[in-house]
CSV table of C-alpha atoms in Angstrom, one decimal:
chain,number,residue,atom,x,y,z
A,114,PRO,CA,-159.3,19.4,-63.2
A,115,THR,CA,-157.2,20.8,-60.4
A,116,PRO,CA,-158.6,20.2,-57.0
A,117,ALA,CA,-159.7,23.2,-55.1
A,118,PRO,CA,-157.3,24.2,-52.2
A,119,ALA,CA,-158.4,23.2,-48.7
A,120,PRO,CA,-160.1,26.0,-47.0
A,121,MET,CA,-158.0,27.9,-44.5
A,122,PRO,CA,-159.0,27.5,-40.8
A,123,PRO,CA,-160.5,30.4,-39.2
A,124,LYS,CA,-158.1,33.0,-37.8
A,125,ALA,CA,-159.0,32.3,-34.2
A,126,ALA,CA,-158.2,28.6,-34.7
A,127,ARG,CA,-154.9,29.3,-36.1
A,128,ALA,CA,-154.0,31.6,-33.2
A,129,LYS,CA,-155.0,28.9,-30.7
A,130,SER,CA,-152.9,26.4,-32.4
A,131,VAL,CA,-149.8,28.6,-32.4
A,132,ALA,CA,-150.4,29.4,-28.7
A,133,LYS,CA,-150.5,25.7,-27.8
A,134,ALA,CA,-147.2,25.1,-29.6
A,135,SER,CA,-145.5,27.9,-27.8
A,136,ASP,CA,-146.8,26.6,-24.5
A,137,VAL,CA,-145.4,23.2,-25.2
A,138,LEU,CA,-142.0,24.7,-26.1
A,139,ALA,CA,-141.9,26.8,-23.0
A,140,ALA,CA,-142.8,23.9,-20.8
A,141,ALA,CA,-140.1,21.8,-22.4
A,142,LYS,CA,-137.6,24.5,-21.8
A,143,ALA,CA,-138.7,24.9,-18.2
A,144,ARG,CA,-138.3,21.2,-17.6
A,145,ALA,CA,-134.9,21.1,-19.1
A,146,LYS,CA,-133.8,24.1,-17.0
A,147,GLY,CA,-135.1,22.5,-13.8
A,148,LYS,CA,-133.3,19.3,-14.6
A,149,ALA,CA,-130.0,21.2,-15.2
A,150,LYS,CA,-130.4,23.0,-11.9
A,151,ALA,CA,-131.2,19.8,-10.0
A,152,LYS,CA,-128.1,18.1,-11.6
A,153,ALA,CA,-125.9,21.1,-10.8
A,154,LYS,CA,-127.2,21.1,-7.2
A,155,ALA,CA,-126.6,17.4,-6.8
A,156,LYS,CA,-123.1,17.7,-8.1
A,157,ALA,CA,-122.3,20.6,-5.8
A,158,GLU,CA,-123.6,18.6,-2.8
A,159,ALA,CA,-121.6,15.5,-3.7
A,160,SER,CA,-118.4,17.6,-4.1
A,161,SER,CA,-119.1,19.4,-0.7
A,162,SER,CA,-119.7,16.1,1.1
A,163,ALA,CA,-116.5,14.7,-0.3
A,164,ASP,CA,-114.4,17.6,0.9
A,165,GLU,CA,-115.9,17.7,4.3
A,166,VAL,CA,-113.9,15.9,7.1
A,167,PRO,CA,-116.2,14.1,9.4
A,168,LYS,CA,-116.1,15.7,12.8
A,169,GLU,CA,-115.2,13.5,15.7
A,170,GLU,CA,-117.4,13.7,18.7
A,171,PRO,CA,-115.5,15.0,21.8
A,172,LYS,CA,-114.4,12.2,24.0
A,173,GLU,CA,-115.3,12.4,27.6
A,174,GLU,CA,-112.2,12.5,29.8
A,175,PRO,CA,-112.2,10.0,32.6
A,176,LYS,CA,-113.1,11.6,35.9
A,177,GLU,CA,-110.3,11.6,38.5
A,178,GLU,CA,-111.2,9.9,41.7
A,179,PRO,CA,-110.8,12.2,44.7
A,180,LYS,CA,-107.4,11.7,46.4
A,181,GLN,CA,-107.6,10.4,49.9
A,182,GLU,CA,-105.9,12.6,52.4
A,183,HIS,CA,-102.7,11.1,53.8
A,184,VAL,CA,-102.8,10.4,57.5
A,185,PRO,CA,-99.2,10.4,59.0
A,186,VAL,CA,-98.3,7.4,61.0
A,187,GLU,CA,-96.6,8.5,64.2
A,188,GLY,CA,-94.6,6.3,66.4
A,189,LYS,CA,-91.3,5.8,68.3
A,190,CYS,CA,-88.2,3.7,67.8
A,191,LYS,CA,-85.1,3.2,69.8
A,192,VAL,CA,-81.7,4.3,68.6
A,193,ARG,CA,-78.7,2.9,70.3
A,194,TYR,CA,-75.3,4.6,70.4
A,195,ASN,CA,-72.6,3.2,72.6
A,196,HIS,CA,-74.4,2.3,75.9
A,197,TYR,CA,-77.2,4.8,75.3
A,198,ASN,CA,-80.5,3.6,73.9
A,199,GLN,CA,-83.1,6.3,73.8
A,200,ASP,CA,-86.6,6.5,72.2
A,201,PHE,CA,-87.1,9.0,69.4
A,202,PRO,CA,-90.2,10.1,67.6
A,203,ILE,CA,-90.7,9.0,64.0
A,204,VAL,CA,-93.4,10.0,61.4
A,205,ASP,CA,-94.0,7.7,58.5
A,206,GLY,CA,-90.7,5.9,59.3
A,207,ARG,CA,-88.7,9.2,59.2
A,208,LEU,CA,-86.4,10.3,61.9
A,209,LYS,CA,-84.9,13.8,62.3
A,210,TRP,CA,-81.1,13.8,62.8
A,211,GLU,CA,-81.4,17.0,64.9
A,212,ASP,CA,-83.4,15.1,67.5
A,213,VAL,CA,-80.7,12.4,67.8
A,214,ASP,CA,-77.9,15.0,67.8
A,215,GLU,CA,-79.6,17.0,70.5
A,216,GLU,CA,-79.8,14.0,72.7
A,217,TYR,CA,-76.4,12.4,72.0
A,218,CYS,CA,-74.3,15.6,71.2
A,219,ILE,CA,-72.6,13.9,68.2
A,220,SER,CA,-71.8,17.2,66.5
A,221,PHE,CA,-70.2,18.5,69.7
A,222,VAL,CA,-67.7,15.6,69.9
A,223,PHE,CA,-67.0,14.9,66.2
A,224,LYS,CA,-65.6,17.5,63.8
A,225,GLY,CA,-64.9,17.8,60.1
A,226,GLN,CA,-66.2,15.3,57.6
A,227,TYR,CA,-67.6,12.7,59.9
A,228,SER,CA,-70.4,10.6,58.6
A,229,ILE,CA,-73.6,9.1,60.2
A,230,LYS,CA,-75.9,6.3,59.4
A,231,ILE,CA,-78.7,4.3,60.9
A,232,VAL,CA,-78.5,0.5,61.0
A,233,GLY,CA,-81.7,-1.6,61.3
A,234,PRO,CA,-82.4,-4.4,63.6
A,235,ASP,CA,-81.1,-6.9,61.1
A,236,GLY,CA,-77.8,-5.2,60.9
A,237,ALA,CA,-78.3,-3.7,57.4
A,238,ALA,CA,-78.0,0.0,56.7
A,239,VAL,CA,-81.4,1.6,56.7
A,240,SER,CA,-80.5,5.2,55.9
A,241,GLY,CA,-77.3,7.0,55.2
A,242,PRO,CA,-74.4,7.5,55.4
A,243,PHE,CA,-74.7,11.3,55.5
A,244,VAL,CA,-71.9,13.8,56.0
A,245,PRO,CA,-73.5,16.7,58.0
A,246,ALA,CA,-70.8,19.1,57.0
A,247,ASP,CA,-71.9,18.8,53.3
A,248,ILE,CA,-75.6,19.2,53.9
A,249,GLU,CA,-77.1,22.6,54.5
A,250,GLY,CA,-80.7,21.5,55.2
A,251,PRO,CA,-82.1,19.1,57.7
A,252,ILE,CA,-81.0,15.5,57.6
A,253,ILE,CA,-83.8,12.9,57.7
A,254,PHE,CA,-83.3,9.2,58.2
A,255,GLU,CA,-85.9,7.2,56.4
A,256,GLY,CA,-87.2,3.6,56.5
A,257,LEU,CA,-87.2,3.1,60.3
A,258,THR,CA,-89.5,0.6,61.9
A,259,PRO,CA,-91.7,1.7,64.8
A,260,ASP,CA,-91.1,0.0,68.1
A,261,ALA,CA,-87.9,-1.5,66.8
A,262,GLU,CA,-84.3,-1.0,67.9
A,263,HIS,CA,-81.9,0.7,65.5
A,264,LYS,CA,-78.3,1.6,65.8
A,265,LEU,CA,-76.5,4.9,65.1
A,266,GLU,CA,-73.0,4.5,63.6
A,267,VAL,CA,-70.6,7.4,63.3
A,268,GLU,CA,-67.4,7.4,61.3
A,269,GLU,CA,-64.7,9.9,62.2
A,270,ASP,CA,-63.3,12.2,59.6
A,271,PRO,CA,-60.4,10.2,58.0
A,272,GLU,CA,-58.1,13.2,57.8
A,273,LEU,CA,-58.6,14.1,61.4
A,274,ALA,CA,-58.1,10.5,62.4
A,275,LYS,CA,-54.7,10.5,60.8
A,276,GLY,CA,-53.6,13.7,62.6
A,277,PRO,CA,-51.5,13.9,65.7
A,278,ARG,CA,-53.2,13.1,69.0
A,279,THR,CA,-52.4,14.5,72.4
A,280,ALA,CA,-51.9,12.0,75.2
A,281,TYR,CA,-53.3,12.8,78.6
A,282,VAL,CA,-52.1,11.0,81.7
A,283,ALA,CA,-53.6,11.1,85.2
A,284,ALA,CA,-51.8,13.1,87.8
A,285,SER,CA,-50.2,11.3,90.7
A,286,SER,CA,-51.7,11.4,94.1
A,287,SER,CA,-49.1,13.8,95.3
A,288,ASN,CA,-50.8,16.6,93.3
A,289,LEU,CA,-53.2,17.2,96.1
A,290,ILE,CA,-54.5,20.7,96.3
A,291,LYS,CA,-56.5,22.5,98.9
A,292,ARG,CA,-59.8,24.2,98.1
A,293,GLY,CA,-61.9,26.3,100.3
A,294,ASP,CA,-60.7,26.6,103.9
A,295,GLU,CA,-57.7,25.0,105.4
A,296,SER,CA,-59.7,22.6,107.5
A,297,GLY,CA,-60.4,20.2,104.7
A,298,MET,CA,-58.9,18.9,101.5
A,299,GLY,CA,-60.6,19.6,98.2
A,300,GLU,CA,-60.6,17.4,95.1
A,301,ASP,CA,-57.3,16.7,93.5
A,302,SER,CA,-56.4,17.0,89.9
A,303,ALA,CA,-56.3,13.3,89.6
A,304,SER,CA,-60.1,13.1,89.9
A,305,CYS,CA,-60.5,14.5,86.4
A,306,SER,CA,-62.7,11.7,84.9
A,307,CYS,CA,-61.9,12.8,81.3
A,308,LEU,CA,-58.5,11.0,81.7
A,309,TYR,CA,-60.4,7.8,82.2
A,310,GLY,CA,-62.7,8.1,79.3
A,311,ASN,CA,-65.6,9.8,80.9
A,312,PRO,CA,-66.2,13.6,80.5
A,313,CYS,CA,-66.2,15.5,83.7
A,314,ALA,CA,-69.6,16.7,84.9
A,315,SER,CA,-68.1,19.7,86.8
A,316,ALA,CA,-65.4,22.2,86.0
A,317,TYR,CA,-64.2,22.1,89.6
A,318,SER,CA,-61.9,19.1,89.2
A,319,CYS,CA,-61.6,19.0,85.4
A,320,LYS,CA,-58.1,19.5,83.9
A,321,ASP,CA,-59.4,20.8,80.6
A,322,TRP,CA,-63.0,21.7,81.0
A,323,ASN,CA,-63.4,23.4,77.6
A,324,ASN,CA,-62.1,20.3,75.8
A,325,ARG,CA,-63.4,17.7,78.2
A,326,PHE,CA,-65.3,15.7,75.5
A,327,GLU,CA,-62.3,15.5,73.2
A,328,VAL,CA,-60.0,14.5,76.1
A,329,ALA,CA,-62.5,11.8,77.2
A,330,LYS,CA,-62.8,10.6,73.6
A,331,LYS,CA,-59.0,10.2,73.3
A,332,ASN,CA,-59.1,8.1,76.4
A,333,GLY,CA,-61.6,5.6,75.2
A,334,TRP,CA,-65.0,7.5,75.4
A,335,LYS,CA,-67.3,6.5,72.5
A,336,GLY,CA,-69.5,9.5,72.9
A,337,PHE,CA,-73.1,9.7,74.0
């Protein structure tokens, strides 16, 4: 005989069973979706970190030490020219040419492209030569030693040295002249010291007062 079919579960039991199956499926889908999101997030972070360039921390610049204020070293040195040997002020071993020229009147005696230089105590050139005619600004000699004796050397313009020179001769004693009243004799023209290599100090007896330095120079004067 044919077995009787199994009895059907109650309707409520069947509904509960179907509900449990759907919950399991929904949970499985949720887990799969969460894993996919996590995987996509991890991939995006890995790609982002690979593209990022690590930022370097700013380096601290070394601090500059405060500069010490320079204190000028003032002093004096001697500068000899011919038989003159005067003291001149120097600052940090620097000497102004205008101070020397004012004392020795070099620019008054020499003309054209004459040159000047300072020689040290050991005979070696310290500063120069300079050609004043070619320099517009102030001339500064450098490297001088305080309390030491230096020497000024002046070279005449070569072109002027080649030029013609006027010879001056002393007048004879017969060229006596009277000056002032008739009771006494004044100075005669022979007393012009320019003719003996020494510029006159007074126009009274000078034969060529306006050119006394040049006349004295041509008769052996070396300048101040």
